[in-house]
Coordinates of C-alpha atoms and ligand atoms in Angstrom, one line a residue:
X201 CA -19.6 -22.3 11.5
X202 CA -22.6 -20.6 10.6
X203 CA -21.4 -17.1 11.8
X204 CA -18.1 -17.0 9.7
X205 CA -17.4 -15.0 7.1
X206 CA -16.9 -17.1 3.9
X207 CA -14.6 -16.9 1.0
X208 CA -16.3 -16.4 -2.6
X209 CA -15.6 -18.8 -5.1
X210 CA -17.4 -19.0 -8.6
X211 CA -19.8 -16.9 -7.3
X212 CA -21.2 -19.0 -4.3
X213 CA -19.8 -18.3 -0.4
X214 CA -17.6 -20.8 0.8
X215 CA -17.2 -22.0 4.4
X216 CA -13.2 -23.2 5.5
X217 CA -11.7 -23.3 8.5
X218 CA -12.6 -20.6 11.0
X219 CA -10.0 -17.7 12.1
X220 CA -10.3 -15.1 14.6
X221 CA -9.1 -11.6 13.4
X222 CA -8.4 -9.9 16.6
X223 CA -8.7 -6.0 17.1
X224 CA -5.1 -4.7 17.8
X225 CA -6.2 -2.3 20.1
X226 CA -8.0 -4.2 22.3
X227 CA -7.1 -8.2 22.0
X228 CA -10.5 -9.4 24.0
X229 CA -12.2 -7.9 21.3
X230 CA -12.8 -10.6 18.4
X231 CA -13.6 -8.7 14.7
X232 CA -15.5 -11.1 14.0
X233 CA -14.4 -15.2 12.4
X234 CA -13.1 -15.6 8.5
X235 CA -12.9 -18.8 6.7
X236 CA -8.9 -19.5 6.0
X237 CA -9.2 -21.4 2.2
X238 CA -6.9 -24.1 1.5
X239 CA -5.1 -25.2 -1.7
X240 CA -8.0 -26.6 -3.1
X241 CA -10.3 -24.2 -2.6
X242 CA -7.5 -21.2 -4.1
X243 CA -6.9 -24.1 -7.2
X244 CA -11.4 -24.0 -7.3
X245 CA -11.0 -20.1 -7.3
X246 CA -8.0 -19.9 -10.0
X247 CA -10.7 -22.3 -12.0
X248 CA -13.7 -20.1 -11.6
X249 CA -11.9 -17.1 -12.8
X250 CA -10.3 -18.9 -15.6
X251 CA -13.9 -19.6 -16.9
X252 CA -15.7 -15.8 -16.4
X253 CA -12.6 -15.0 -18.3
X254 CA -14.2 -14.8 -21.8
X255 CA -17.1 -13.5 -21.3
X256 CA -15.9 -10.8 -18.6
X257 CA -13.4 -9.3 -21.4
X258 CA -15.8 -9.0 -23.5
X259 CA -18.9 -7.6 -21.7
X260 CA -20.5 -4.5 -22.1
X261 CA -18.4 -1.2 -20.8
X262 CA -21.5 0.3 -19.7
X263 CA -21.9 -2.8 -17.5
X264 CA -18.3 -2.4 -16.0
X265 CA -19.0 1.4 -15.4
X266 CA -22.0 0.5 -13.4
X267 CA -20.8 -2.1 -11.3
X268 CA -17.6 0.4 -10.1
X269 CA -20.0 2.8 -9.9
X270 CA -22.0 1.4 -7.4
X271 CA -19.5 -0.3 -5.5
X272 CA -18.4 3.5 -4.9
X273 CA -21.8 5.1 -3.8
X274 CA -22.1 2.1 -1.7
X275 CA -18.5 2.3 0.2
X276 CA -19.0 5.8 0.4
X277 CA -22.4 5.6 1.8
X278 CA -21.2 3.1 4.4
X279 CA -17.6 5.3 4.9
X280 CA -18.0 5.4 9.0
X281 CA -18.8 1.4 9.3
X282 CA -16.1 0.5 7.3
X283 CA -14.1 3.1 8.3
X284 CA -14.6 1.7 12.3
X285 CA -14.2 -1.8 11.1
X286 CA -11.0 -1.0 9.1
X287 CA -9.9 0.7 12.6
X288 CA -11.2 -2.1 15.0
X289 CA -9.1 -5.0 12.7
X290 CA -5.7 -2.6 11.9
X291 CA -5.3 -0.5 14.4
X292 CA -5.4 3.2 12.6
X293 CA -7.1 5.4 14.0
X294 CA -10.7 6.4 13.2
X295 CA -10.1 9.7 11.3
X296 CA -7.7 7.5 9.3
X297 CA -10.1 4.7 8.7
X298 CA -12.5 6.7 7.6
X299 CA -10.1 8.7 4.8
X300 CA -8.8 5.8 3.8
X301 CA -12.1 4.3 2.9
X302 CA -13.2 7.0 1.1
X303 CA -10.6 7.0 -0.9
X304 CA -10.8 3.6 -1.6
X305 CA -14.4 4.6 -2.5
X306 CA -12.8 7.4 -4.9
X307 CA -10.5 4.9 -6.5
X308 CA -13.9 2.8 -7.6
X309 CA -15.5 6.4 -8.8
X310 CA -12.4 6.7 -11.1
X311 CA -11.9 3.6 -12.7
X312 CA -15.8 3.4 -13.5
X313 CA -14.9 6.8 -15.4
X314 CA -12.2 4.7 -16.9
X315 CA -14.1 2.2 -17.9
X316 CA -15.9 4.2 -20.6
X317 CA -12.9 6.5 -21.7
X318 CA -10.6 3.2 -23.1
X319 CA -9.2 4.0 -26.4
X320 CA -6.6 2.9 -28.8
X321 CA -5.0 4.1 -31.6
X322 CA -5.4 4.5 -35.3
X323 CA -2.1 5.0 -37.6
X324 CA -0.9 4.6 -40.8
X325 CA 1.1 2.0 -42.3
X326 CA 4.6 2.2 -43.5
X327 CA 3.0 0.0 -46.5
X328 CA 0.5 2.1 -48.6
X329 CA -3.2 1.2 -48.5
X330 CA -2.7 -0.5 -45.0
X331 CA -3.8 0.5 -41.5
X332 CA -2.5 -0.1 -38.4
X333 CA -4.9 -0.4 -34.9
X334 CA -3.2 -0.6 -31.7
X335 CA -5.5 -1.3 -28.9
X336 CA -5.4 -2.6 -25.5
X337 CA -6.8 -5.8 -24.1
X338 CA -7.6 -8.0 -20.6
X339 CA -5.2 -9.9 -19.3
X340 CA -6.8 -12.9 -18.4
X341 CA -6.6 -13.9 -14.7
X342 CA -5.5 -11.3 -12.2
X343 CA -3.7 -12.9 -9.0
X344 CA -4.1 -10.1 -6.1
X345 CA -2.0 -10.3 -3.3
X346 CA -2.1 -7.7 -0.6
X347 CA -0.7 -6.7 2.9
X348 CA -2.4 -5.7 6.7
X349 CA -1.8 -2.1 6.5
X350 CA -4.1 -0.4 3.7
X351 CA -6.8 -3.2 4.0
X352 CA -9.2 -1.1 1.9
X353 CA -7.4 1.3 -0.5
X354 CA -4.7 -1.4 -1.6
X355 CA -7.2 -4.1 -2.7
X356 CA -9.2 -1.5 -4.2
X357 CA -6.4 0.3 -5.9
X358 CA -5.7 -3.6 -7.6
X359 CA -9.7 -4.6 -7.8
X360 CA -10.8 -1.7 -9.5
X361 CA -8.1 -1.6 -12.4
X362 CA -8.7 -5.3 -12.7
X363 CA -12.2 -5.5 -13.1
X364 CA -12.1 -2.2 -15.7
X365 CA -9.8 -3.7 -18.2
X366 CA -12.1 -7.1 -18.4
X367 CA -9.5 -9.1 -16.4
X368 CA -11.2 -11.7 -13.6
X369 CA -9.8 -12.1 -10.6
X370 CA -8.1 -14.1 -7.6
X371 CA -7.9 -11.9 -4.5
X372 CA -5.9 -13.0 -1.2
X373 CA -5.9 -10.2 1.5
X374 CA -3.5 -10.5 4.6
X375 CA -4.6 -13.2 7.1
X376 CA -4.6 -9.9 9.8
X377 CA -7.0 -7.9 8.0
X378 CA -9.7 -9.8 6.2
X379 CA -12.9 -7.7 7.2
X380 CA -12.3 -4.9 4.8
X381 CA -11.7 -7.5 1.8
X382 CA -14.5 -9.6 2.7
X383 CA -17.1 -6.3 2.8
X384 CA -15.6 -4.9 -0.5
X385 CA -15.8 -8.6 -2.2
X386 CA -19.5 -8.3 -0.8
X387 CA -19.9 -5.2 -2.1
X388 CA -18.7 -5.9 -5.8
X389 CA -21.0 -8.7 -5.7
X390 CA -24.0 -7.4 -4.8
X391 CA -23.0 -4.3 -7.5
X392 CA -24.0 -6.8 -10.2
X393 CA -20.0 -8.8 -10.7
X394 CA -21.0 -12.1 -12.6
X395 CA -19.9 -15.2 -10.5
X396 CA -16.2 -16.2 -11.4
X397 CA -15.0 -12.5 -12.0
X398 CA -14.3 -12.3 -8.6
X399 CA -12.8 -14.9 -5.9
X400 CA -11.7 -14.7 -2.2
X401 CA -9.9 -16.6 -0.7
X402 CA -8.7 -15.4 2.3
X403 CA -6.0 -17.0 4.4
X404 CA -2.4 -17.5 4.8
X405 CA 0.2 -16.6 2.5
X406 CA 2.7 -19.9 2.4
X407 CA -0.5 -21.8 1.7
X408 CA -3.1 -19.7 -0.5
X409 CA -1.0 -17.3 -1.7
X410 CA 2.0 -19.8 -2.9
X411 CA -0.9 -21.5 -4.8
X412 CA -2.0 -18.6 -6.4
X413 CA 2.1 -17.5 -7.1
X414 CA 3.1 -20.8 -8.7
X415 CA -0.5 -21.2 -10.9
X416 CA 0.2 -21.5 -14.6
X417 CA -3.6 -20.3 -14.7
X418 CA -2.9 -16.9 -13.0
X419 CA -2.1 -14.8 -16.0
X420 CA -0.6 -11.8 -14.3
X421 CA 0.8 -11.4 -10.2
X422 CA 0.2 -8.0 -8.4
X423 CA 1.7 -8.1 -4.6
X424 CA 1.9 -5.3 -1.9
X425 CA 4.0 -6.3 0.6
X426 CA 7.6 -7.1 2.4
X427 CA 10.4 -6.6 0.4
X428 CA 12.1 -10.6 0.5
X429 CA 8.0 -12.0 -0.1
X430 CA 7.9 -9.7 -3.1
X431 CA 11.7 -10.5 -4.6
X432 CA 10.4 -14.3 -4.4
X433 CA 7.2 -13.9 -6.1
X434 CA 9.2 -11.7 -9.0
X435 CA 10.9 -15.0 -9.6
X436 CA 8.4 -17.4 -9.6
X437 CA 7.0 -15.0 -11.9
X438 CA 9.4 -14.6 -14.2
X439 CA 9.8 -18.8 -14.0
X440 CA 6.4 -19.1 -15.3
X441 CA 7.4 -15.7 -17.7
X442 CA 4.1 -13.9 -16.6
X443 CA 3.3 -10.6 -15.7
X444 CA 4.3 -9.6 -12.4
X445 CA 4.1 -5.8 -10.0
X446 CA 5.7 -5.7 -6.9
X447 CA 4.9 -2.6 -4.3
X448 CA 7.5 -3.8 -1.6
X449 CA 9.1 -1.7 1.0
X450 CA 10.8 1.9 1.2
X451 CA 13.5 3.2 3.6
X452 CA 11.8 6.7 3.0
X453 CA 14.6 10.0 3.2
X454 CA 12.2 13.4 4.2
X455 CA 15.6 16.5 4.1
X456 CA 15.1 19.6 6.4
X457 CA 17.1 22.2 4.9
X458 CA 18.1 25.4 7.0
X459 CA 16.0 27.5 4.9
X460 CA 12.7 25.3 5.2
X461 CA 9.9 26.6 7.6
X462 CA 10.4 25.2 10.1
X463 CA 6.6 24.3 11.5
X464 CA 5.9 23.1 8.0
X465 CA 9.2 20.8 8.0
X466 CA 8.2 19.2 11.5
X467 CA 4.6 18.5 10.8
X468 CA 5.8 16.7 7.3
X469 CA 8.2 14.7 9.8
X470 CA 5.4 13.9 12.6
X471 CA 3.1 13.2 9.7
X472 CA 5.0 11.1 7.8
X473 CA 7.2 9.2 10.3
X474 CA 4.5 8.3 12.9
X475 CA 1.2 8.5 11.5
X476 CA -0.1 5.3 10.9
X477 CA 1.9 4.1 13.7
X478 CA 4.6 4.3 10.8
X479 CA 3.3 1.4 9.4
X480 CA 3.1 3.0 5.6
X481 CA 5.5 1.8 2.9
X482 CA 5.9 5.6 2.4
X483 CA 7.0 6.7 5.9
X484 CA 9.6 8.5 6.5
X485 CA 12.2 6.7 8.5
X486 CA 15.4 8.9 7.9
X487 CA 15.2 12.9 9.0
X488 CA 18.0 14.0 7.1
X489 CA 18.7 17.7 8.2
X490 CA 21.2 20.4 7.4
X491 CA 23.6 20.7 10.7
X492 CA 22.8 24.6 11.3
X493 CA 18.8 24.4 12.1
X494 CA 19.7 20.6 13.5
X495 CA 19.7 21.0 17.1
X496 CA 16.4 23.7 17.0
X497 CA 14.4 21.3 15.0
X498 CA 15.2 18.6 17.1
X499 CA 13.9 20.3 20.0
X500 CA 10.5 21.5 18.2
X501 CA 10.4 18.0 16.8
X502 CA 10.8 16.4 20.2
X503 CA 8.1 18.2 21.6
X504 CA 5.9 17.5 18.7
X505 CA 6.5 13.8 19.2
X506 CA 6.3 13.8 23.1
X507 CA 2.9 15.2 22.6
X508 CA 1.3 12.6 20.4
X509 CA -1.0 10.6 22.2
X510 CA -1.0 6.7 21.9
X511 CA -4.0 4.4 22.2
X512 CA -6.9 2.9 21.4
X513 CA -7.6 3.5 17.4
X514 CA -11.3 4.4 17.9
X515 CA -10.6 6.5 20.8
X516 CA -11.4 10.4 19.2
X517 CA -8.1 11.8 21.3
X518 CA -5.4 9.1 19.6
X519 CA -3.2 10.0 17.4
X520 CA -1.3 7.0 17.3
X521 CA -2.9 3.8 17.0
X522 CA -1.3 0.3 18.2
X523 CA 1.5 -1.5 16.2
X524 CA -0.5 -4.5 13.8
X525 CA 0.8 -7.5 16.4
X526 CA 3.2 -8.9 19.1
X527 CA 5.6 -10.3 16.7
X528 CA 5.9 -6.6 14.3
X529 CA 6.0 -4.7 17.9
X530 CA 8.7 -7.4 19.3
X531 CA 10.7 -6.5 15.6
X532 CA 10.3 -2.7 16.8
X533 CA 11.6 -3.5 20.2
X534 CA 14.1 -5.7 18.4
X535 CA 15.3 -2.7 15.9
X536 CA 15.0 0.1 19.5
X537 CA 18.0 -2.1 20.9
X538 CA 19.6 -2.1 17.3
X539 CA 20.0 1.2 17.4
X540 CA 20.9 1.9 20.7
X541 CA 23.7 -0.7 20.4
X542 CA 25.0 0.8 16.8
X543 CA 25.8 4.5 18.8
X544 CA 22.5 6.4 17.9
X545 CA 21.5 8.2 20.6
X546 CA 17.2 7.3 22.0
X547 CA 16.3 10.7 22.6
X548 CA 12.4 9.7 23.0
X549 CA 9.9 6.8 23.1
X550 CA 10.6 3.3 22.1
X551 CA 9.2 1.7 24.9
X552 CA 5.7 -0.6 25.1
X553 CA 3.4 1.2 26.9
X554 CA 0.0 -0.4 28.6
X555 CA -3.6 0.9 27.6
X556 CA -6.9 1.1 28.9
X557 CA -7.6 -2.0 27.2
X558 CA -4.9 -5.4 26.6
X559 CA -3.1 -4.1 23.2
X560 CA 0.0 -3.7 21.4
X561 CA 1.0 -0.2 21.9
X562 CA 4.6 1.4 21.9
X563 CA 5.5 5.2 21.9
X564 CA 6.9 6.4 18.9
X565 CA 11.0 6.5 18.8
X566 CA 13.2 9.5 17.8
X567 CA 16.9 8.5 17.3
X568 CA 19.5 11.0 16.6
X569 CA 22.9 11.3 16.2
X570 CA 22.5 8.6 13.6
X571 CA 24.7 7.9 10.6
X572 CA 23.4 6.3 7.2
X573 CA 25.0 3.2 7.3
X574 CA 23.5 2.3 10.8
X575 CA 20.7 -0.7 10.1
X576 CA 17.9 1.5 11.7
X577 CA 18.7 3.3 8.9
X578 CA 19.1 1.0 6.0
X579 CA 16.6 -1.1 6.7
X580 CA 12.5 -0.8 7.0
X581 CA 11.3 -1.4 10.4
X582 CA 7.9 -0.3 9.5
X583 CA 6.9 1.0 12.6
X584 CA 7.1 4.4 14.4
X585 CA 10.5 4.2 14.4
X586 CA 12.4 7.7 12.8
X587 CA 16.3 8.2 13.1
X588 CA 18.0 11.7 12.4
X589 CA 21.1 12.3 10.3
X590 CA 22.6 15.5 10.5
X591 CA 24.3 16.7 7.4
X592 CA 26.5 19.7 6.3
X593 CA 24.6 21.0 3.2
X594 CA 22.3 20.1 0.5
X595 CA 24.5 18.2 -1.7
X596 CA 25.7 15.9 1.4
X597 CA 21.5 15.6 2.2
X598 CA 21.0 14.4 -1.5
X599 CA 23.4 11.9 -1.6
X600 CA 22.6 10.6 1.9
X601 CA 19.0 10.7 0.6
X602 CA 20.3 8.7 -2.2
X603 CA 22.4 6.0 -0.7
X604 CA 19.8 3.4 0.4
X605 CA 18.7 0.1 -1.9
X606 CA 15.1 2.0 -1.4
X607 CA 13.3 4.4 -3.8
X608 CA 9.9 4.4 -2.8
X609 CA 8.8 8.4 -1.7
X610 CA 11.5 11.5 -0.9
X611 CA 10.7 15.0 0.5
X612 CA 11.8 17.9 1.0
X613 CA 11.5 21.0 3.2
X614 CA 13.0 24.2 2.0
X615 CA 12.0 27.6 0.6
X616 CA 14.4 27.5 -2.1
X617 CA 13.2 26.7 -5.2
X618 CA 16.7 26.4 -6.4
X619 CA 16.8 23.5 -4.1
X620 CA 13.3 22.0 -4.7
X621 CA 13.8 21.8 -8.7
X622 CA 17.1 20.1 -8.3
X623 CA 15.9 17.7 -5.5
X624 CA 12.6 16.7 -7.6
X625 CA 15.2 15.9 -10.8
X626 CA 17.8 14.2 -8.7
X627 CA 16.1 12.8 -5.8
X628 CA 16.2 8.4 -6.7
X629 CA 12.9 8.1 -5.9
X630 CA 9.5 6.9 -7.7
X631 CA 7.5 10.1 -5.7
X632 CA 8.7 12.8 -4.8
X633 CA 7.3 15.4 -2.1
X634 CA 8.2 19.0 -1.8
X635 CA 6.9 20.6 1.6
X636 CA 5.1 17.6 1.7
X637 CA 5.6 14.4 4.4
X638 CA 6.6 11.5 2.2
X639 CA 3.5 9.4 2.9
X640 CA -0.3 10.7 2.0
X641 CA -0.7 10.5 -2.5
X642 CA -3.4 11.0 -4.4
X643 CA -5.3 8.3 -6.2
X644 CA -4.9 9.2 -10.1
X645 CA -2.0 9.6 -10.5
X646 CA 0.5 6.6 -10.7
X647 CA 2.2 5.5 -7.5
X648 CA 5.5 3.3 -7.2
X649 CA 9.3 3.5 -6.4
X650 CA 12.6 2.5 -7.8
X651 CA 15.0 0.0 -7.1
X652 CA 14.1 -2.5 -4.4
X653 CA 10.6 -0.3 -3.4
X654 CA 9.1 -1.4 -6.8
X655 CA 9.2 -4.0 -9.6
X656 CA 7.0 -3.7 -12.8
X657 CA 4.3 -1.3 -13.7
X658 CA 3.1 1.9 -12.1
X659 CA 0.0 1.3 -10.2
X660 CA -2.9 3.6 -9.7
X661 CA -4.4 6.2 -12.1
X662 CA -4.6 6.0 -16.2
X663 CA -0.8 4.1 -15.4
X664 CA -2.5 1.2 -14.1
X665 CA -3.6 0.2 -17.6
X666 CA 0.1 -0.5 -18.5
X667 CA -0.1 -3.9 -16.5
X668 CA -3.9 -4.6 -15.9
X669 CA -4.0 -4.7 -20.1
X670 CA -2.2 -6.6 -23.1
X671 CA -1.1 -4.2 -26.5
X672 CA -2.3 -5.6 -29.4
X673 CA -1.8 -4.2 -32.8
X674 CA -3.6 -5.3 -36.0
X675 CA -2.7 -4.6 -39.3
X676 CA -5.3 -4.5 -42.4
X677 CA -5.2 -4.2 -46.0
X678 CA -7.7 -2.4 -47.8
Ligands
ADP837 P1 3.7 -8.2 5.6 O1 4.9 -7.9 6.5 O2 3.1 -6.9 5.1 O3 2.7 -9.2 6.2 P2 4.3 -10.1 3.6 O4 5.1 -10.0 2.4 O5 4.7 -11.2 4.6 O6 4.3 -8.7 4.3 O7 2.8 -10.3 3.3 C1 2.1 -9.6 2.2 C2 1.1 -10.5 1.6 O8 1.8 -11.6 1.0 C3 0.1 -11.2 2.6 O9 -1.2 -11.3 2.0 C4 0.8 -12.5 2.8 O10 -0.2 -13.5 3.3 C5 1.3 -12.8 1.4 N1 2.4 -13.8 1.4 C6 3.3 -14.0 2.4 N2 4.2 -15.0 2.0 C7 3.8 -15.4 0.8 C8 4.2 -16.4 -0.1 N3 5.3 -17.1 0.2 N4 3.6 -16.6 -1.3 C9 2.5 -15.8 -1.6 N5 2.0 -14.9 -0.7 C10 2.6 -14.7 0.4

């Protein structure tokens, strides 16, 4: 196929077999054809970047710096493009294509300023006349495993750490979304990346990402993804006793408080459940809100969500874009009838709705009357999906917000500071948002979750150093 996008292997492109990544918006229209690799190819890859290995940890920092740097000016540069084609092959919508890109064009601007501000430490020795360096090194080989909905700020928010640190690299995107991978790949390439440091290969999890999961040459694991996927690479991790970091799911609680404003409190709620088409790890799925403003900000928020208009991503009026697929809408259907069979009560959307053009679009569901043990709300549909709890107080909306095997992103909207302070120091979760929707973070500062939402490391920010590097301390004599 001489119009497929190839993977990148040792520094060459690499033709495999041809699949169609279809815009979700509009399935007539064909993104364009990417070469699925097979074992052999991800085992080639795993080779290539064993190989850059020492000499990528040990080249120059002013060489690393320049390389992120220019892979920033150039996604920046090319923001709308990629933002469209991040659009056209997801299924955000344009304004969100576009912010995401530059933000994953903000993430390469910071870790090139990383690159020259790595340091160690100097101390003194217990033992007299001997010194004591602790420093941080590369890894080795970096196995990058991402999902469909962040296809350019997740790979770039692994990539960029990666490359800084001196670690080389085996990168597997989500068989959905391969256009944004392949044109930051590109990118990096083109930016000067010696040939090894960086391999694609694109395709389907069971085949190249298993290969890349069980390699004894893949020095550390990072995965973004489902929560049962991630669980299973943990262990195959921990088999092989390597490094591992697993960004899985979140059942996200945002708490409405009487005393919250209330137009700030249903904006955070509209933002955070059904932006994205509610297809963000950080969503906010349960509305937990105090029984005395209940029934008033149900109304407002009703209205709010009646409002939003669903369609085609790279239409300028959307506001919500299509669901990913058929089979994640047919799971949202599934989890509508779920609901509606556990006792919570459907008081808008839910249902698949037909477009201009052939896609797979669905309005976005309220539930209320819901109670926290009901599977819409213990488990993550990821998709616009957003059931209301009513509770008494605050302390009954902390626990609720506490009782879920999640622990990804918490909010909260009140005026009370008393409130705020103890909900930021009690709330179970790795981020925590105050007047804030749960989802939307910024990139330097380190992102993850508790219990089942997160395994390993921080990423993002100066936190991302804790997994992308090795300690090592040396002692000397004089
Ligand atoms: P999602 O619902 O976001 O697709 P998955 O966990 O299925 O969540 O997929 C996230 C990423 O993990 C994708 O790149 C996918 O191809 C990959 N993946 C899925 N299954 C496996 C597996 N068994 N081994 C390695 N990677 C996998």
């Amino acid at each position: 196929m001489s119009d497929q996008k190839q993977n990148f292997i040792g520094g060459a492109w690499v033709s495999g077999e041809p699949a169609e990544n279809v815009n979700p918006s509009n399935t007539a229209d064909i993104v364009g054809l990417y070469a699925r690799a097979n074992v052999a190819q991800a085992n080639d890859a795993i080779a290539a970047a064993k190989a850059a290995f020492p000499s990528w940890s040990r080249s120059g920092l002013m060489e690393r710096h320049a390389i992120l740097r220019r892979a920033s000016d150039e996604i920046l540069a090319r923001k709308d493009e990629l933002g469209r084609l991040l659009s056209r092959e997801e299924g955000k919508t344009l304004v969100e294509g576009i912010g995401e890109t530059v933000r994953a064009a903000q993430i390469f601007d910071f870790y090139a300023g990383e690159a020259l501000r790595l340091s160690g430490e100097s101390v003194p020795s217990v033992r007299p006349d001997v010194g004591v360096e602790v420093t941080r090194e590369a890894v080795g080989v970096v196995g990058i495993i991402t999902p469909w909905n962040f296809p350019i700020a997740i790979p770039a928010w692994k990539l960029a750490p990666a490359i800084c640190y001196g670690n080389t690299v085996v990168f597997k995107p989500a068989d959905l979304v391969p256009g944004c991978a392949w044109a930051l790949v590109d990118i990096l390439q083109r930016a000067g990346l010696p040939g090894g440091v960086l391999n694609l290969v694109m395709g389907q999890g069971s085949v190249v990402g298993q290969t890349i999961a069980q390699s004894r040459d893949v020095d550390a694991l990072t995965f973004t993804g489902s929560q049962g996927t991630g669980a299973a690479l943990a262990l195959e991790s921990a088999k092989l006793m390597r490094k591992s970091q697993m960004e899985m799911g979140g059942k996200n609680p945002f708490v409405v408080l009487a005393d919250a404003d209330l137009d700030v409190a249903v904006d955070c709620v509209t933002q955070g459940a059904f932006y994205s088409t509610g297809q963000r790890c950080t969503a906010s799925s349960r509305i937990i809100v105090q029984e005395s403003i209940h029934d008033r900000f149900l109304e407002v928020l009703t209205e709010r969500v009646t409002a939003l208009k669903v369609g085609d991503a790279l239409d300028a009026s959307t506001h919500i874009g299509p669901v990913v697929d058929e089979s994640q809408l047919a799971q949202n259907e599934d989890y509508i009838q779920i609901g509606q069979a556990e006792g919570a009560r459907l008081v808008v959307g839910g249902e698949r709705i037909s477009g201009a053009t052939q896609g797979f679009y669905q309005r976005p569901a309220l539930f209320a009357e819901c109670s926290n043990d009901m599977r819409i709300a213990r488990e993550e549909i990821f998709g616009p999906v957003a059931a209301v709890i009513s509770v008494k107080d605050y302390d009954e909306a902390l626990a609720v917000a506490n009782d879920t095997d999640f622990g990804l992103s918490a909010g909260i909207a009140t005026s009370s500071l008393k409130h705020a302070t103890h909900f930021k120091r009690n709330s179970e979760a790795g981020m925590v948002m105050v007047n804030l929707p749960t989802a939307g973070v910024d990139f330097h500062v380190p992102f993850g979750g508790r219990k089942a939402s997160s395994f390993g490391a921080r990423e993002q920010g100066r936190y991302a150093a804790e997994f992308y590097t090795t300690v090592k301390t040396a002692y000397t004599m004089a």
